[in-house]
Short mmCIF file of C-alpha atoms in Angstrom, two decimals:
data_model
loop_
_atom_site.label_atom_id
_atom_site.label_comp_id
_atom_site.label_asym_id
_atom_site.label_seq_id
_atom_site.Cartn_x
_atom_site.Cartn_y
_atom_site.Cartn_z
CA MET A 287 102.01 116.77 52.88
CA THR A 288 104.34 113.95 54.02
CA ILE A 289 106.34 111.70 51.88
CA ILE A 290 104.03 108.88 53.02
CA GLU A 291 101.05 110.54 51.64
CA GLU A 292 102.79 111.47 48.32
CA GLN A 293 104.58 108.37 47.45
CA ARG A 294 102.81 104.89 47.56
CA TYR A 295 106.03 102.83 47.09
CA LEU A 296 109.50 102.61 48.46
CA LEU A 297 112.33 101.06 46.54
CA VAL A 298 115.50 100.22 48.61
CA LYS A 299 118.63 99.39 46.44
CA ALA A 300 121.41 97.80 48.31
CA ARG A 301 124.83 96.56 47.17
CA ASN A 302 125.05 94.56 50.36
CA ALA A 303 121.94 92.94 51.77
CA ILE A 304 121.14 89.93 53.99
CA LEU A 305 117.51 89.01 53.76
CA SER A 306 117.40 86.06 56.40
CA PRO A 307 119.69 83.85 58.24
CA ASN A 308 119.97 81.56 55.25
CA HIS A 309 120.78 84.26 52.73
CA THR A 310 124.38 85.05 51.45
CA GLN A 311 125.19 88.64 51.48
CA GLY A 312 124.83 90.21 48.08
CA PRO A 313 122.98 92.98 46.13
CA ALA A 314 119.19 93.30 46.38
CA GLU A 315 116.40 95.61 45.63
CA VAL A 316 113.24 95.59 47.87
CA LEU A 317 110.07 97.08 46.83
CA ILE A 318 107.51 98.01 49.59
CA ASP A 319 103.83 99.03 49.17
CA ARG A 320 103.23 101.68 51.64
CA ASN A 321 99.36 101.18 51.38
CA ASN A 322 99.63 97.88 53.29
CA GLY A 323 103.22 98.04 54.46
CA LYS A 324 104.13 94.77 52.82
CA ILE A 325 107.06 93.68 50.70
CA VAL A 326 105.81 93.28 47.16
CA LYS A 327 109.07 92.52 45.26
CA VAL A 328 112.48 91.31 46.06
CA MET A 329 115.17 91.25 43.31
CA LEU A 330 118.62 89.71 43.93
CA GLN A 331 120.29 90.00 40.42
CA ASP A 332 118.38 92.03 37.95
CA GLN A 333 117.30 95.57 38.65
CA TYR A 334 113.56 96.16 39.29
CA ASP A 335 111.69 97.66 36.35
CA THR A 336 110.08 100.77 37.80
CA THR A 337 108.55 101.88 34.55
CA SER A 338 105.18 100.42 35.65
CA ILE A 339 105.18 102.84 38.54
CA ASN A 340 104.43 106.49 38.26
CA GLU A 341 107.62 108.28 39.23
CA ASN A 342 105.52 110.39 41.45
CA ASP A 343 104.50 107.34 43.47
CA LEU A 344 108.00 106.06 44.06
CA GLU A 345 110.59 106.96 46.58
CA ILE A 346 114.06 105.39 45.86
CA ILE A 347 116.71 104.86 48.61
CA GLU A 348 120.10 103.76 47.46
CA LEU A 349 122.59 102.52 50.00
CA LYS A 350 126.16 103.15 50.06
CA ASP A 351 128.92 100.66 49.68
CA ASP A 352 129.60 100.34 53.39
CA GLN A 353 126.00 100.10 54.40
CA ILE A 354 124.18 96.68 54.80
CA LEU A 355 120.51 96.16 54.59
CA MET A 356 118.99 93.70 57.02
CA PRO A 357 115.46 92.82 58.49
CA GLY A 358 114.35 95.17 61.23
CA LEU A 359 115.07 93.82 64.71
CA VAL A 360 112.70 92.35 67.14
CA ASP A 361 113.41 93.08 70.77
CA ALA A 362 111.24 90.66 72.63
CA HIS A 363 111.84 92.04 76.18
CA VAL A 364 111.33 95.68 76.80
CA HIS A 365 109.73 97.54 79.81
CA LEU A 366 107.94 100.65 78.47
CA ASN A 367 106.41 101.41 81.81
CA GLU A 368 103.29 103.19 80.60
CA PRO A 369 101.01 104.02 82.14
CA GLY A 370 101.71 104.62 85.66
CA ARG A 371 105.62 104.96 85.71
CA THR A 372 106.21 107.33 82.81
CA GLU A 373 108.95 109.11 84.73
CA TRP A 374 110.85 105.84 84.19
CA GLU A 375 109.98 105.48 80.43
CA GLY A 376 107.02 105.69 78.16
CA PHE A 377 105.84 104.53 74.64
CA GLU A 378 107.16 107.63 72.87
CA THR A 379 110.72 107.79 74.24
CA GLY A 380 111.03 103.96 74.52
CA THR A 381 110.07 103.39 70.93
CA LYS A 382 112.12 106.15 69.61
CA ALA A 383 115.28 104.76 71.27
CA ALA A 384 114.22 101.34 69.78
CA ALA A 385 113.98 102.78 66.34
CA ALA A 386 117.35 104.55 66.64
CA GLY A 387 118.66 101.02 67.35
CA GLY A 388 117.36 99.49 64.14
CA ILE A 389 114.43 97.77 65.91
CA THR A 390 111.14 97.75 64.22
CA THR A 391 109.16 95.65 66.83
CA VAL A 392 109.40 95.61 70.63
CA ILE A 393 107.39 93.35 73.10
CA ASP A 394 106.42 95.13 76.09
CA MET A 395 106.54 93.47 79.42
CA PRO A 396 103.48 93.32 81.67
CA LEU A 397 105.21 95.22 84.57
CA ASN A 398 106.51 97.93 85.59
CA ALA A 399 103.50 99.84 84.29
CA ILE A 400 100.58 100.62 86.57
CA PRO A 401 98.27 98.74 86.19
CA PRO A 402 100.14 95.61 85.18
CA THR A 403 98.90 93.53 82.15
CA THR A 404 97.26 90.82 84.14
CA THR A 405 93.53 91.39 83.15
CA VAL A 406 91.75 92.32 80.11
CA GLU A 407 90.67 95.57 81.75
CA ASN A 408 94.27 96.51 82.45
CA PHE A 409 95.30 95.50 79.00
CA ASP A 410 92.67 97.81 77.60
CA THR A 411 94.21 100.67 79.82
CA LYS A 412 97.64 99.90 78.39
CA LEU A 413 96.39 99.83 74.76
CA GLU A 414 94.67 103.17 75.21
CA ALA A 415 97.84 104.69 76.54
CA ALA A 416 99.88 103.42 73.63
CA LYS A 417 97.77 105.03 70.98
CA GLY A 418 99.29 107.78 68.84
CA GLN A 419 102.77 107.32 70.66
CA CYS A 420 104.61 104.46 69.14
CA HIS A 421 107.45 104.91 66.75
CA VAL A 422 107.78 101.18 66.15
CA ASP A 423 105.37 98.31 66.19
CA VAL A 424 104.63 97.06 69.78
CA GLY A 425 103.56 93.64 71.08
CA TYR A 426 102.49 92.84 74.55
CA TRP A 427 103.29 90.16 77.05
CA GLY A 428 100.52 89.42 79.65
CA GLY A 429 101.29 88.67 83.33
CA VAL A 430 100.71 85.67 85.49
CA VAL A 431 100.23 86.56 89.26
CA PRO A 432 98.46 84.75 92.01
CA ASP A 433 94.69 84.29 91.27
CA ASN A 434 94.65 85.56 87.60
CA ALA A 435 94.84 82.19 85.76
CA ASP A 436 91.18 82.52 84.65
CA GLN A 437 92.15 85.77 82.87
CA LEU A 438 94.70 84.15 80.50
CA PRO A 439 92.35 82.82 77.81
CA ALA A 440 90.69 86.14 77.37
CA LEU A 441 94.05 87.90 77.37
CA VAL A 442 95.24 85.55 74.55
CA ALA A 443 91.92 86.29 72.60
CA LYS A 444 92.75 90.02 73.11
CA GLY A 445 96.22 89.55 71.43
CA VAL A 446 98.93 89.09 74.03
CA ARG A 447 101.93 87.11 72.78
CA GLY A 448 102.30 85.09 76.02
CA PHE A 449 102.61 85.52 79.61
CA LYS A 450 105.51 86.38 82.11
CA CYS A 451 105.73 85.17 85.69
CA PHE A 452 108.19 85.75 88.50
CA LEU A 453 109.37 82.89 90.77
CA ILE A 454 110.98 85.49 93.07
CA GLU A 455 109.82 88.97 94.32
CA SER A 456 109.57 91.23 91.23
CA GLY A 457 110.43 94.53 92.85
CA VAL A 458 107.02 96.04 92.43
CA ASP A 459 103.98 95.40 94.79
CA GLU A 460 101.49 95.23 92.05
CA PHE A 461 103.28 92.09 90.27
CA PRO A 462 103.70 89.47 93.05
CA CYS A 463 105.49 86.25 92.36
CA VAL A 464 103.91 82.85 92.00
CA ASN A 465 104.60 79.40 93.44
CA GLU A 466 104.65 76.06 91.76
CA ALA A 467 100.88 75.49 92.33
CA GLU A 468 100.13 78.84 90.73
CA VAL A 469 102.37 78.13 87.78
CA ARG A 470 100.47 74.87 87.22
CA LEU A 471 97.15 76.70 87.21
CA ALA A 472 98.55 79.03 84.47
CA MET A 473 100.11 76.18 82.49
CA ASP A 474 96.74 74.35 82.52
CA LYS A 475 95.27 77.35 80.57
CA LEU A 476 98.15 77.25 78.03
CA VAL A 477 97.95 73.52 77.02
CA ASN A 478 98.40 72.98 73.28
CA SER A 479 98.51 76.86 72.74
CA ASP A 480 100.89 78.62 70.50
CA ARG A 481 101.51 81.18 73.28
CA VAL A 482 104.35 80.77 75.82
CA LEU A 483 104.73 81.08 79.50
CA LEU A 484 107.98 83.10 80.34
CA PHE A 485 109.83 82.76 83.56
CA HIS A 486 111.97 85.17 85.51
CA ALA A 487 114.04 82.25 86.64
CA GLU A 488 115.35 82.97 90.09
CA MET A 489 113.73 81.08 93.01
CA GLU A 490 114.23 80.63 96.80
CA GLY A 491 110.82 80.28 97.80
CA CYS A 492 108.19 82.92 96.97
CA GLY A 493 109.77 85.95 98.67
CA LYS A 494 112.62 88.37 98.88
CA VAL A 495 116.18 87.29 98.74
CA GLU A 496 117.69 88.20 101.88
CA GLU A 497 120.26 90.95 101.17
CA ALA A 498 120.59 92.75 104.52
CA GLU A 499 123.60 90.90 105.72
CA ALA A 500 125.72 91.52 102.46
CA VAL A 501 124.57 95.19 102.32
CA GLU A 502 125.51 95.71 105.97
CA GLU A 503 129.13 94.53 105.27
CA ASP A 504 129.55 97.12 102.49
CA GLY A 505 126.58 97.76 100.09
CA ARG A 506 128.84 99.63 97.76
CA THR A 507 130.78 96.74 96.66
CA TYR A 508 129.51 94.83 93.57
CA ASN A 509 130.38 91.50 95.06
CA SER A 510 127.96 92.21 97.89
CA PHE A 511 125.22 92.46 95.30
CA LEU A 512 126.51 89.46 93.24
CA ASN A 513 126.66 87.38 96.26
CA SER A 514 123.00 88.20 97.22
CA ARG A 515 121.86 86.89 93.98
CA PRO A 516 123.78 83.60 93.49
CA LYS A 517 123.81 81.22 90.52
CA ALA A 518 121.82 78.81 92.67
CA LEU A 519 118.74 80.89 92.55
CA GLU A 520 118.68 80.57 88.76
CA THR A 521 119.39 76.77 88.79
CA ASN A 522 116.83 76.25 91.30
CA ALA A 523 114.23 77.91 89.34
CA ILE A 524 115.23 76.37 86.00
CA ASP A 525 115.23 72.88 87.40
CA MET A 526 111.60 73.34 88.28
CA ILE A 527 110.72 74.89 84.99
CA ILE A 528 112.28 72.11 83.06
CA ARG A 529 110.53 69.60 85.38
CA LEU A 530 107.04 71.00 84.83
CA THR A 531 107.67 71.44 81.13
CA LYS A 532 108.77 67.91 80.66
CA GLU A 533 105.87 66.61 82.79
CA TYR A 534 103.29 68.37 80.76
CA TYR A 535 105.00 67.34 77.48
CA GLU A 536 105.18 63.65 78.45
CA GLN A 537 101.44 63.71 79.43
CA GLY A 538 100.66 64.91 75.89
CA ARG A 539 99.62 68.29 77.23
CA PRO A 540 102.66 70.43 76.02
CA VAL A 541 102.88 74.02 77.20
CA ASN A 542 105.55 76.27 75.61
CA THR A 543 107.97 77.66 78.27
CA HIS A 544 110.64 80.16 78.15
CA ILE A 545 113.41 81.39 80.35
CA VAL A 546 114.06 85.06 80.22
CA HIS A 547 117.47 86.79 80.83
CA LEU A 548 119.44 83.74 81.52
CA SER A 549 122.68 85.01 83.51
CA ALA A 550 124.06 81.84 85.19
CA ALA A 551 125.90 79.60 82.90
CA THR A 552 125.63 76.70 85.41
CA ALA A 553 122.26 76.17 84.22
CA VAL A 554 123.24 75.50 80.58
CA PRO A 555 123.92 71.76 80.94
CA ALA A 556 120.47 71.17 82.27
CA ILE A 557 118.87 73.33 79.65
CA ARG A 558 120.92 71.72 76.83
CA ALA A 559 119.78 68.20 78.02
CA ALA A 560 116.19 69.18 78.27
CA LYS A 561 116.09 70.62 74.73
CA SER A 562 117.73 67.48 73.39
CA GLU A 563 114.75 65.64 74.64
CA GLY A 564 112.45 67.81 72.48
CA ILE A 565 110.54 69.53 75.23
CA PRO A 566 109.12 72.96 74.16
CA LEU A 567 111.54 75.16 76.01
CA THR A 568 113.26 78.30 74.76
CA VAL A 569 115.92 80.65 76.33
CA GLU A 570 117.01 84.12 75.85
CA THR A 571 119.97 86.07 77.31
CA CYS A 572 120.82 89.84 77.36
CA PHE A 573 123.35 91.99 75.68
CA HIS A 574 124.60 93.07 78.98
CA TYR A 575 125.42 89.45 79.93
CA LEU A 576 127.47 89.01 76.82
CA ASN A 577 129.23 92.27 77.03
CA PHE A 578 130.15 93.17 80.64
CA ASN A 579 131.65 91.13 83.40
CA ALA A 580 131.64 91.29 87.16
CA GLU A 581 135.37 91.91 87.38
CA ASP A 582 135.20 95.24 85.70
CA ILE A 583 132.34 96.77 87.56
CA GLU A 584 133.52 99.20 90.17
CA ASP A 585 132.13 99.53 93.56
CA GLY A 586 129.26 102.06 93.82
CA ALA A 587 128.53 101.79 89.87
CA THR A 588 124.90 100.84 90.44
CA HIS A 589 123.95 101.62 86.95
CA TYR A 590 125.22 98.07 86.25
CA LYS A 591 122.80 96.53 88.73
CA CYS A 592 120.24 94.18 87.20
CA CYS A 593 118.49 91.05 88.26
CA PRO A 594 119.80 88.34 87.86
CA PRO A 595 123.21 90.12 87.99
CA ILE A 596 126.09 90.41 85.41
CA ARG A 597 128.46 87.70 86.42
CA GLU A 598 132.16 86.89 85.85
CA ALA A 599 134.02 86.69 82.72
CA ALA A 600 134.15 83.07 82.61
CA ASN A 601 130.50 82.83 83.02
CA ARG A 602 130.21 85.22 80.10
CA GLU A 603 132.18 83.07 77.91
CA LYS A 604 130.03 79.94 78.64
CA LEU A 605 127.01 82.06 77.74
CA TRP A 606 128.41 82.93 74.43
CA GLU A 607 129.15 79.10 73.80
CA ALA A 608 125.52 78.29 74.58
CA LEU A 609 124.44 81.16 72.37
CA LEU A 610 126.71 79.80 69.48
CA ASP A 611 125.70 76.15 69.85
CA GLY A 612 121.91 77.02 69.94
CA THR A 613 121.24 76.23 73.65
CA ILE A 614 120.30 79.96 73.95
CA ASP A 615 117.80 81.01 71.29
CA TYR A 616 118.01 84.57 70.99
CA VAL A 617 119.16 87.85 72.76
CA VAL A 618 117.11 90.72 74.02
CA SER A 619 117.82 94.02 75.83
CA ASP A 620 115.74 93.71 78.98
CA HIS A 621 115.37 97.41 78.70
CA SER A 622 114.45 98.32 82.31
CA PRO A 623 115.10 101.94 83.07
CA CYS A 624 114.23 104.10 86.06
CA THR A 625 114.86 107.49 87.31
CA ALA A 626 118.44 108.41 88.39
CA LYS A 627 117.20 108.97 91.89
CA LEU A 628 116.18 105.27 92.08
CA LYS A 629 119.73 104.17 91.00
CA LYS A 630 121.15 105.55 94.21
CA MET A 631 124.29 106.92 92.51
CA GLU A 632 124.85 109.38 95.37
CA THR A 633 125.32 106.47 97.80
CA GLY A 634 126.32 103.76 95.41
CA ASP A 635 124.39 101.38 97.57
CA PHE A 636 123.73 98.21 95.38
CA GLY A 637 121.22 96.89 97.86
CA GLN A 638 119.14 99.89 97.75
CA ALA A 639 119.30 100.60 94.06
CA TRP A 640 116.73 99.62 91.42
CA GLY A 641 117.81 96.73 89.29
CA GLY A 642 117.59 97.33 85.62
CA ILE A 643 119.71 98.28 82.70
CA ALA A 644 118.72 101.01 80.07
CA SER A 645 119.79 99.61 76.79
CA VAL A 646 117.21 99.24 74.13
CA GLN A 647 118.94 101.62 71.67
CA PHE A 648 122.34 99.80 71.61
CA GLY A 649 121.74 95.94 71.47
CA LEU A 650 122.87 95.54 67.83
CA PRO A 651 126.26 97.27 68.14
CA VAL A 652 126.90 95.62 71.54
CA LEU A 653 126.14 92.20 70.23
CA TRP A 654 128.13 92.84 66.94
CA THR A 655 131.08 94.21 68.81
CA GLU A 656 131.49 91.09 71.03
CA GLY A 657 130.27 88.70 68.33
CA ARG A 658 132.70 89.69 65.58
CA LYS A 659 135.58 88.82 68.13
CA ARG A 660 134.13 85.30 68.22
CA GLY A 661 133.60 84.78 64.48
CA VAL A 662 129.95 85.68 64.48
CA SER A 663 128.24 86.13 61.05
CA LEU A 664 125.67 88.75 60.27
CA GLN A 665 123.42 85.82 59.44
CA GLN A 666 123.70 84.71 63.14
CA VAL A 667 122.89 88.25 64.20
CA ILE A 668 119.61 88.15 62.05
CA GLN A 669 118.88 84.76 63.67
CA TRP A 670 119.26 86.10 67.21
CA LEU A 671 117.86 89.42 66.91
CA SER A 672 115.14 89.19 64.16
CA LEU A 673 113.89 85.75 63.04
CA THR A 674 113.90 83.74 66.32
CA PRO A 675 112.34 86.36 68.54
CA ALA A 676 109.69 86.91 65.92
CA LYS A 677 108.96 83.08 65.96
CA ARG A 678 108.76 83.05 69.70
CA THR A 679 106.32 85.93 69.71
CA THR A 680 104.09 84.47 67.01
CA LEU A 681 104.99 87.20 64.65
CA SER A 682 107.12 85.10 62.18
CA ASP A 683 104.42 85.29 59.47
CA LYS A 684 105.26 89.03 59.14
CA LYS A 685 108.31 89.96 60.86
CA GLY A 686 111.89 88.70 61.11
CA GLU A 687 112.90 88.27 57.37
CA ILE A 688 112.97 90.31 54.22
CA ARG A 689 110.41 88.37 52.18
CA VAL A 690 107.54 88.97 49.78
CA GLY A 691 104.33 89.32 51.80
CA TYR A 692 106.27 90.33 55.02
CA ASP A 693 106.06 93.77 56.57
CA GLY A 694 108.57 96.09 54.98
CA ASP A 695 110.68 96.40 58.12
CA LEU A 696 114.33 97.14 57.50
CA VAL A 697 117.60 98.41 59.05
CA VAL A 698 120.27 100.19 57.29
CA TRP A 699 123.63 100.05 59.23
CA ARG A 700 127.39 100.13 58.86
CA PRO A 701 128.93 97.12 60.72
CA GLU A 702 132.49 98.35 60.21
CA SER A 703 131.99 101.84 61.55
CA THR A 704 132.56 102.71 65.20
CA PHE A 705 131.14 105.20 67.51
CA GLU A 706 131.21 106.16 71.15
CA VAL A 707 127.95 106.29 73.21
CA GLN A 708 127.37 109.86 74.32
CA ILE A 709 124.58 111.08 76.62
CA SER A 710 123.52 113.41 73.84
CA ASP A 711 122.90 110.36 71.50
CA ILE A 712 120.52 108.61 73.94
CA HIS A 713 116.89 108.70 73.03
CA PHE A 714 115.39 106.85 75.98
CA LYS A 715 114.04 109.01 78.67
CA ASN A 716 116.58 108.56 81.60
CA LYS A 717 120.08 109.08 80.28
CA LEU A 718 121.65 106.61 82.68
CA SER A 719 123.27 103.56 81.21
CA PRO A 720 126.45 101.58 81.53
CA TYR A 721 127.08 101.82 77.83
CA ILE A 722 127.76 105.61 78.03
CA GLY A 723 131.43 106.24 77.12
CA LYS A 724 131.80 102.79 75.53
CA THR A 725 132.93 102.47 71.99
CA PHE A 726 131.06 99.94 69.68
CA HIS A 727 131.21 98.63 66.16
CA GLY A 728 127.90 99.17 64.14
CA VAL A 729 126.33 102.49 63.33
CA VAL A 730 122.55 102.48 62.67
CA ASP A 731 121.75 104.88 59.83
CA ARG A 732 118.08 104.30 59.02
CA THR A 733 115.19 102.26 60.30
CA ILE A 734 112.21 101.57 58.17
CA LEU A 735 108.71 100.40 59.41
CA ARG A 736 106.37 98.87 56.81
CA GLY A 737 108.06 100.91 54.10
CA SER A 738 108.19 104.36 56.00
CA THR A 739 111.49 105.72 57.55
CA VAL A 740 110.93 106.04 61.35
CA TYR A 741 114.61 106.86 62.08
CA ASN A 742 117.22 108.62 59.97
CA ARG A 743 120.59 109.47 61.54
CA GLU A 744 121.33 112.04 58.87
CA LYS A 745 117.94 113.93 59.19
CA ALA A 746 117.24 116.87 61.62
CA GLY A 747 115.10 115.58 64.34
CA PHE A 748 115.97 111.96 63.47
CA PHE A 749 112.44 110.52 63.69
CA ALA A 750 109.25 110.44 61.63
CA GLU A 751 107.13 113.55 62.12
CA PHE A 752 104.21 111.28 63.47
CA PRO A 753 104.47 107.97 65.25
CA LEU A 754 103.90 105.30 62.78
CA GLY A 755 104.00 102.23 65.04
CA ARG A 756 101.03 99.99 65.73
CA SER A 757 99.95 97.65 68.57
CA LEU A 758 100.38 94.12 67.45
CA LEU A 759 97.10 92.12 68.49
CA GLU A 760 96.95 89.53 65.59
#
């Protein structure tokens, strides 16, 4: 018999807790009813009187002095790739890695699974594949491709959190890019909706960026790849996104839009100006853009390849400035793994390698390690990694804060402890990541989903015996 069956309540006692971005760190006790997974009591000063609960119905977890209790993280940009490309990743391995990183909710992208999440039938196929495999909660983005605009209302009714489209070739044939006319068709279906249209914001017409010339010069150099995906591709796309968002807004037909994985800081002034006008635009960036810089990437190191690319150190600092001033709303992993073979490590050819970084497990320590150098507070970390992504994915009525009535999703971690990423520590399927061998601050000790421990660093096997995650469709 499992603990979940034996004990209805979990009481977490923390000497150091931060419940939300507006809460000052201090002692807290959090009581969760596992029957419904909800937080039923939060005590900040007085100890909770447990005498009303039968001791056989109560598990107590007491944190150590160096551990901090925070809301479980929400990673709103993850490619789990199931069904269809389970040699790349899958619901089981991807959500285990997420749990090991303190994440209690991931939002799965509509690609690179086969079929993509572009029709209700395809979405049903994905939901069936997810059953009984998820170690954290999973929400889903739908996809916008040519000729599927009529599918969008039914997909919203089915429970997708919003829709993703590409303004440039996606890299997989089953998810083609869209042009402005096709974007408008999708936006027309989302007028006055609480759902959002996400853009992979690189654009040079609807087609493949020509890489051949740079590759022929020397495909092993990182600069050859960087030059093939210039900042202008992002600024071109973002200018169009802003123009359309503003047009619909000024017509009284607002559509929520969102720029995924912003890399080019040259787009920040236009974004900042647009947001100052009140248009419904949000922006994310990724852990790797805030951590790595192009100058340090060695030739042939194709495990650093992603699209858009990791850019120069000066660009990274401007992204940090935009995150700190609120122009960038939150941070995601864009966990986009593949097999080692597709990374072309044997040739080191950036032009031929798959673009994507495997990272879902390490976002919290990566962001904290760089953030603490810049005076970032743990309250800001909660804002960027829990509350704001929960809002963007229409989950902020249940996720993103430690609050009575919310899901009992918690992370217990040690911000001042350091660790080196070892291959043996990685829980996602393909153990290829630019974070291997790097040292970070912030060790995740335990992840709790709706009151049940789904990851425990001190426990043999680490994870819950049975997957406890759910598909989030409401």
